[in-house]
Structure formats: structure tokens, C-alpha cells
Coordinates of C-alpha atoms in Angstrom, one line a residue:
M1 CA 15.8 6.8 33.1
L2 CA 16.1 7.2 29.4
N3 CA 13.4 4.6 28.9
K4 CA 11.0 6.7 31.1
L5 CA 11.8 9.8 29.2
L6 CA 11.3 8.1 25.9
K7 CA 8.0 6.7 27.0
H8 CA 6.8 10.1 28.1
E9 CA 8.1 11.7 24.8
F10 CA 6.3 9.2 22.6
K11 CA 3.1 9.4 24.6
D12 CA 3.0 13.2 24.2
T13 CA 3.9 13.4 20.5
A14 CA 1.6 10.5 19.6
R15 CA -1.4 12.8 20.4
I16 CA -0.7 14.9 17.3
I17 CA 1.5 13.4 14.6
P18 CA -0.5 10.1 13.9
M19 CA -3.6 12.2 13.2
F20 CA -1.9 13.3 9.9
Y21 CA -1.1 9.7 9.1
L22 CA -4.8 8.8 9.6
I23 CA -5.9 11.6 7.3
S24 CA -3.4 10.5 4.6
L25 CA -4.7 6.9 4.9
I26 CA -8.3 8.1 4.4
F27 CA -7.5 9.9 1.3
A28 CA -5.3 7.1 0.0
S29 CA -8.3 4.8 0.4
M30 CA -10.4 7.3 -1.5
V31 CA -7.9 7.4 -4.4
L32 CA -7.9 3.6 -4.6
S33 CA -11.6 3.4 -4.4
A34 CA -12.1 6.0 -7.1
K35 CA -9.6 4.2 -9.3
T36 CA -11.5 0.9 -8.8
L37 CA -14.9 2.5 -9.4
D38 CA -13.5 4.5 -12.4
I39 CA -14.7 7.9 -11.1
D40 CA -12.3 10.1 -12.9
W41 CA -13.1 13.5 -11.3
F42 CA -13.0 12.1 -7.8
R43 CA -9.8 10.1 -8.5
M44 CA -8.0 13.2 -9.8
T45 CA -9.2 15.4 -6.9
T46 CA -8.3 13.0 -4.2
S47 CA -5.0 12.2 -5.8
F48 CA -4.1 15.9 -5.8
V49 CA -5.1 16.3 -2.2
L50 CA -3.1 13.2 -1.2
L51 CA -0.1 14.6 -3.0
L52 CA -0.3 17.8 -0.9
L53 CA -0.9 15.8 2.3
G54 CA 2.3 13.8 1.5
I55 CA 4.3 17.0 1.4
A56 CA 2.5 18.4 4.5
V57 CA 3.0 15.3 6.7
S58 CA 6.8 15.7 6.8
I59 CA 6.7 19.5 7.2
V60 CA 4.1 19.4 10.0
T61 CA 6.1 16.7 11.8
F62 CA 9.2 18.9 11.8
V63 CA 7.1 21.8 13.1
V64 CA 5.6 19.7 15.8
I65 CA 9.0 18.4 16.9
A66 CA 10.5 21.9 17.0
M67 CA 7.6 23.3 19.0
R68 CA 7.6 20.4 21.3
F69 CA 11.3 20.8 22.0
Y70 CA 10.8 24.5 22.8
R71 CA 7.7 24.3 24.9
N72 CA 8.9 21.3 26.9
L73 CA 12.3 22.7 27.7
Y74 CA 12.3 26.5 27.4
S75 CA 8.8 27.6 28.3
N76 CA 7.1 27.2 31.7
E77 CA 7.4 23.4 31.4
G78 CA 11.1 23.9 31.4
Y79 CA 11.1 24.8 35.1
L80 CA 9.9 21.3 35.8
M81 CA 12.0 19.4 33.2
F82 CA 15.3 20.9 34.3
T83 CA 14.6 20.1 38.0
L84 CA 14.2 16.4 37.2
P85 CA 17.1 14.2 38.4
V86 CA 18.2 13.7 34.8
K87 CA 21.3 15.0 33.0
P88 CA 20.5 17.4 30.2
H89 CA 22.1 15.1 27.6
L90 CA 19.5 12.5 28.4
L91 CA 16.7 15.0 27.8
L92 CA 18.2 15.8 24.5
A93 CA 18.7 12.1 23.6
A94 CA 15.1 11.3 24.4
K95 CA 13.7 14.1 22.3
G96 CA 16.2 13.3 19.5
I97 CA 15.3 9.6 19.3
A98 CA 11.6 10.2 19.4
A99 CA 11.9 13.0 16.7
F100 CA 14.0 10.8 14.5
F101 CA 11.5 7.9 14.8
W102 CA 8.6 10.2 13.8
M103 CA 10.5 11.7 10.9
L104 CA 11.4 8.4 9.4
L105 CA 7.8 7.3 9.8
S106 CA 6.6 10.5 8.2
Y107 CA 9.0 10.0 5.3
G108 CA 7.5 6.5 4.8
V109 CA 4.0 8.0 4.8
T110 CA 5.1 10.7 2.3
V111 CA 6.6 8.1 -0.1
C112 CA 3.5 6.0 0.1
A113 CA 1.3 9.1 -0.5
F114 CA 3.3 10.1 -3.5
Y115 CA 3.2 6.6 -5.0
I116 CA -0.6 6.2 -4.5
S117 CA -1.0 9.8 -5.9
L118 CA 0.9 8.8 -9.0
Y119 CA -1.2 5.7 -9.3
G120 CA -4.3 7.8 -9.1
F121 CA -3.0 10.1 -11.8
G122 CA -2.0 7.1 -13.9
L123 CA 1.7 7.9 -13.9
T124 CA 3.2 4.8 -12.3
G125 CA 4.2 3.6 -15.8
E126 CA 6.5 6.6 -16.1
L127 CA 8.1 5.7 -12.7
S128 CA 8.8 2.2 -14.0
M129 CA 10.4 3.6 -17.1
V130 CA 12.8 5.7 -14.9
M131 CA 13.8 2.6 -13.0
D132 CA 14.3 0.7 -16.3
Q133 CA 16.6 3.4 -17.5
L134 CA 18.6 3.3 -14.3
K135 CA 19.0 -0.5 -14.8
I136 CA 20.1 0.0 -18.4
Y137 CA 22.9 2.3 -17.3
G138 CA 23.8 0.0 -14.4
M139 CA 22.8 2.6 -11.8
E140 CA 19.9 0.8 -10.1
K141 CA 22.0 0.4 -6.9
V142 CA 22.4 4.2 -6.6
I143 CA 18.8 4.3 -5.2
Y144 CA 20.0 2.4 -2.1
L145 CA 22.1 5.4 -1.2
F146 CA 18.9 7.4 -0.8
V147 CA 18.0 5.8 2.5
P148 CA 21.3 6.6 4.4
M149 CA 21.3 10.1 2.8
M150 CA 17.8 10.8 4.2
I151 CA 18.8 9.5 7.6
L152 CA 21.9 11.7 7.7
A153 CA 19.9 14.7 6.4
T154 CA 17.3 14.2 9.1
L155 CA 19.9 14.0 11.9
Y156 CA 21.7 17.0 10.5
L157 CA 18.5 19.1 10.4
L158 CA 17.4 18.0 13.8
G159 CA 20.9 19.0 15.2
Q160 CA 20.6 22.4 13.7
I161 CA 17.0 23.0 15.0
Y162 CA 17.9 21.9 18.5
F163 CA 21.1 23.9 18.5
A164 CA 19.3 27.0 17.3
I165 CA 16.5 26.8 19.8
T166 CA 18.9 26.1 22.7
M167 CA 21.3 28.9 21.7
A168 CA 18.4 31.3 21.4
N169 CA 17.5 30.7 25.0
R170 CA 20.8 32.0 26.3
P171 CA 20.4 35.4 28.2
A172 CA 22.1 37.3 25.4
F173 CA 19.3 36.5 23.0
H174 CA 16.3 37.1 25.4
S175 CA 15.7 40.6 24.1
M176 CA 15.1 39.3 20.6
G177 CA 12.1 37.2 21.7
G178 CA 10.8 34.4 19.5
A179 CA 12.7 35.6 16.4
A180 CA 16.1 34.6 18.0
A181 CA 15.7 30.9 17.3
F182 CA 14.8 31.6 13.6
L183 CA 17.7 33.9 13.1
V184 CA 20.2 31.6 14.8
F185 CA 18.9 28.7 12.6
I186 CA 19.3 30.7 9.4
A187 CA 22.8 31.9 10.3
T188 CA 23.9 28.4 11.4
N189 CA 22.4 26.9 8.2
V190 CA 24.1 29.4 5.9
I191 CA 27.5 28.9 7.5
L192 CA 27.2 25.1 7.5
Q193 CA 26.1 25.1 3.8
I194 CA 29.2 27.1 2.8
A195 CA 31.5 24.9 4.8
E196 CA 29.8 21.7 3.4
A197 CA 30.2 23.0 -0.2
I198 CA 33.9 23.5 0.4
F199 CA 34.3 20.0 1.8
A200 CA 32.3 18.5 -1.1
I201 CA 34.5 20.3 -3.7
F202 CA 38.0 19.9 -2.2
V203 CA 38.0 16.6 -0.2
P204 CA 39.5 13.9 -2.5
F205 CA 36.7 11.3 -2.0
S206 CA 34.1 11.1 -4.7
V207 CA 31.7 9.0 -6.8
E208 CA 32.6 9.0 -10.5
I209 CA 29.8 8.3 -13.1
D210 CA 31.2 7.3 -16.5
L211 CA 29.0 8.7 -19.3
V212 CA 30.9 7.3 -22.4
E213 CA 32.2 3.8 -22.3
N214 CA 31.1 1.3 -19.7
I215 CA 28.4 3.5 -18.1
G216 CA 28.6 2.9 -14.4
V217 CA 29.5 4.2 -10.9
S218 CA 32.8 3.9 -9.1
L219 CA 34.5 5.4 -6.1
T220 CA 37.5 7.7 -6.8
S221 CA 40.1 9.7 -4.9
Q222 CA 39.5 12.6 -7.3
N223 CA 37.8 15.7 -6.0
M224 CA 35.1 17.8 -7.6
F225 CA 37.4 20.8 -8.2
G226 CA 39.0 19.5 -11.4
Y227 CA 35.6 18.4 -12.8
L228 CA 34.2 21.9 -12.1
L229 CA 37.2 23.6 -13.8
E230 CA 36.7 21.5 -16.9
S231 CA 33.0 22.3 -17.0
M232 CA 33.7 26.0 -16.7
K233 CA 36.1 25.8 -19.7
G234 CA 33.3 24.5 -21.8
A235 CA 34.8 21.0 -22.3
E236 CA 32.2 18.3 -22.8
P237 CA 32.4 16.1 -19.7
T238 CA 32.9 12.3 -20.1
T239 CA 32.3 11.7 -16.4
I240 CA 30.3 13.2 -13.6
V241 CA 32.1 13.6 -10.2
I242 CA 30.0 13.9 -7.1
G243 CA 32.0 14.7 -3.9
F244 CA 31.4 12.8 -0.7
G245 CA 33.2 15.3 1.4
G246 CA 30.0 17.1 2.1
Y247 CA 28.5 13.9 3.6
I248 CA 31.6 13.4 5.8
F249 CA 31.2 17.0 7.0
E250 CA 27.6 16.4 7.8
I251 CA 28.4 13.3 9.9
I252 CA 31.0 15.3 11.9
M253 CA 28.7 18.2 12.3
V254 CA 25.8 16.0 13.6
C255 CA 28.1 14.9 16.4
I256 CA 29.3 18.4 17.1
L257 CA 25.8 20.0 17.0
F258 CA 24.3 17.5 19.5
Y259 CA 27.3 17.7 21.8
V260 CA 27.4 21.5 21.9
T261 CA 23.6 21.6 22.4
S262 CA 23.9 19.3 25.4
R263 CA 26.7 21.4 26.9
I264 CA 24.7 24.6 26.5
M265 CA 21.7 23.0 28.1
K266 CA 23.8 22.0 31.0
N267 CA 25.6 25.3 31.6
K268 CA 24.3 28.3 29.8
V269 CA 20.5 28.1 29.3
S270 CA 18.3 30.7 31.0
L271 CA 14.6 30.1 30.9
R272 CA 12.3 33.1 30.2

């Protein structure tokens, strides 16, 4: 049944999201053509538009995903969806998998749009210099952490969005109308940010970047609290300590958010 739900979910979302990919592709082609033909004003203009499109693609994808989740489950369509012989957690899983796929694809489009925009602006040389500097300091492998961090951040944000929309459709929030989901999301996000900061500072699991001798990166059982104390005392730091506790917290909360959302969908949701 999950396969059927996924097929339906991809079919519906594919009507909107790829259109923005196509628009980005058209402008990317314009940038490359203007660069080849050496038309400066057109190259600069299309590069700027492509840069904005790169930002817009990921934002619009999140908006479409959130609106799709609400309309499909908690508007009039919800009366049909919740009468299907499917457990609520499968509905949530199908939407989560499809949303995760589109977000990763949108990130890829955004990265490509940024790079082609920089190429159009003639700034790719500066990007190469940054990479060379990372290699000099032995930190070129740090960039590989970017992909799992983005994956985790995407799941974390999706969990908060789905939780907020689902929580806002409990009977207690009906009087607040459409603002309920936004307020629940803000409140949830603030609380989680505070808790994540505490984990990042006090959990003894960090990455230490040596700034003095053999410049490099290593794992350490030190937490960020001592490093922050030294910084506040005005001492010149010889290392930078970045706590991993926040990422551990995010992994735990992704599981909790999706689990709690599925439980609320099963027992406590009331459609308007």
C-alpha cells in the first residue's frame, strides 16, 4: 500500500515542483549562452535572476510540501484520505519520503544555479581559491560533512512542519484558524533551538580544529562550555571546538517528531 501512496504523492507533486526546475534550466542556458557570446549586460542580468531562482526553488518546494500536506490531510480532501484502509503512519511516511526526495532534488538545483551564477559573474576563481585554502589547512574533507548535515536539517524541518500542521488541527486549536499551524511551528522551533543549543554546549562530543601547530580537525570528548568560557575571558583561542551534541539532539528529535505526529494523526485529529 505504501507503494501506491508514494505513486499518488509523486504524481500530484510532480505537477508543480519540476516547473521551477525547468525555469532554472532555461535561465542557466541563458547565462551560459551569454557567457559564450560575450554579451556582458545579458550575462549579468540572467546570472542575477538565476541566483534568485536558486534561492526560490528550495523555498517554494518547502511551501508546496507544507500546503500539500495540509490540503491533502486536513482540508476537505482529508475526509477521503482518512477513510482509506491505510494506517496514518503510512500516510505520513509517503508524504515524508516524497517531500524528502523533492527537497534533495531542489538543493541540487539550487547548488547548480549558484555555481552557474558565479560562473556568469566570473567568480568561480574565488571559489577555487577557497577550496585551495581548505586543502592548505587540511580541512578539505570537512566539506563532506555538508551533505549529511543538509539531510539531517531537512528531516528535522520536515518533522517540525508536519508536527505543527497536525497539532494545529486538534479541536483545541480550531478557534485560531490558519494561524494555529504557524504559531505552533514558531513555538516548537524556539523550544527545540534552545534545547539543541544546550546539547551542543554541554554534551562531551565535539570536533576540535587546531589553529596553531598542525592545523587539522579531530574528534574530542571535550564539550564547548570550556571553550566558550575561555573566549569570554578574552584569551586568544588556539583551537575551535564545535559541539556535536546538537546533531545528536536533532537525530533524536526527528524520530520523536515523526512518531508523535503519527500518533496524533491516529487518535486526536479533528478535520474542520
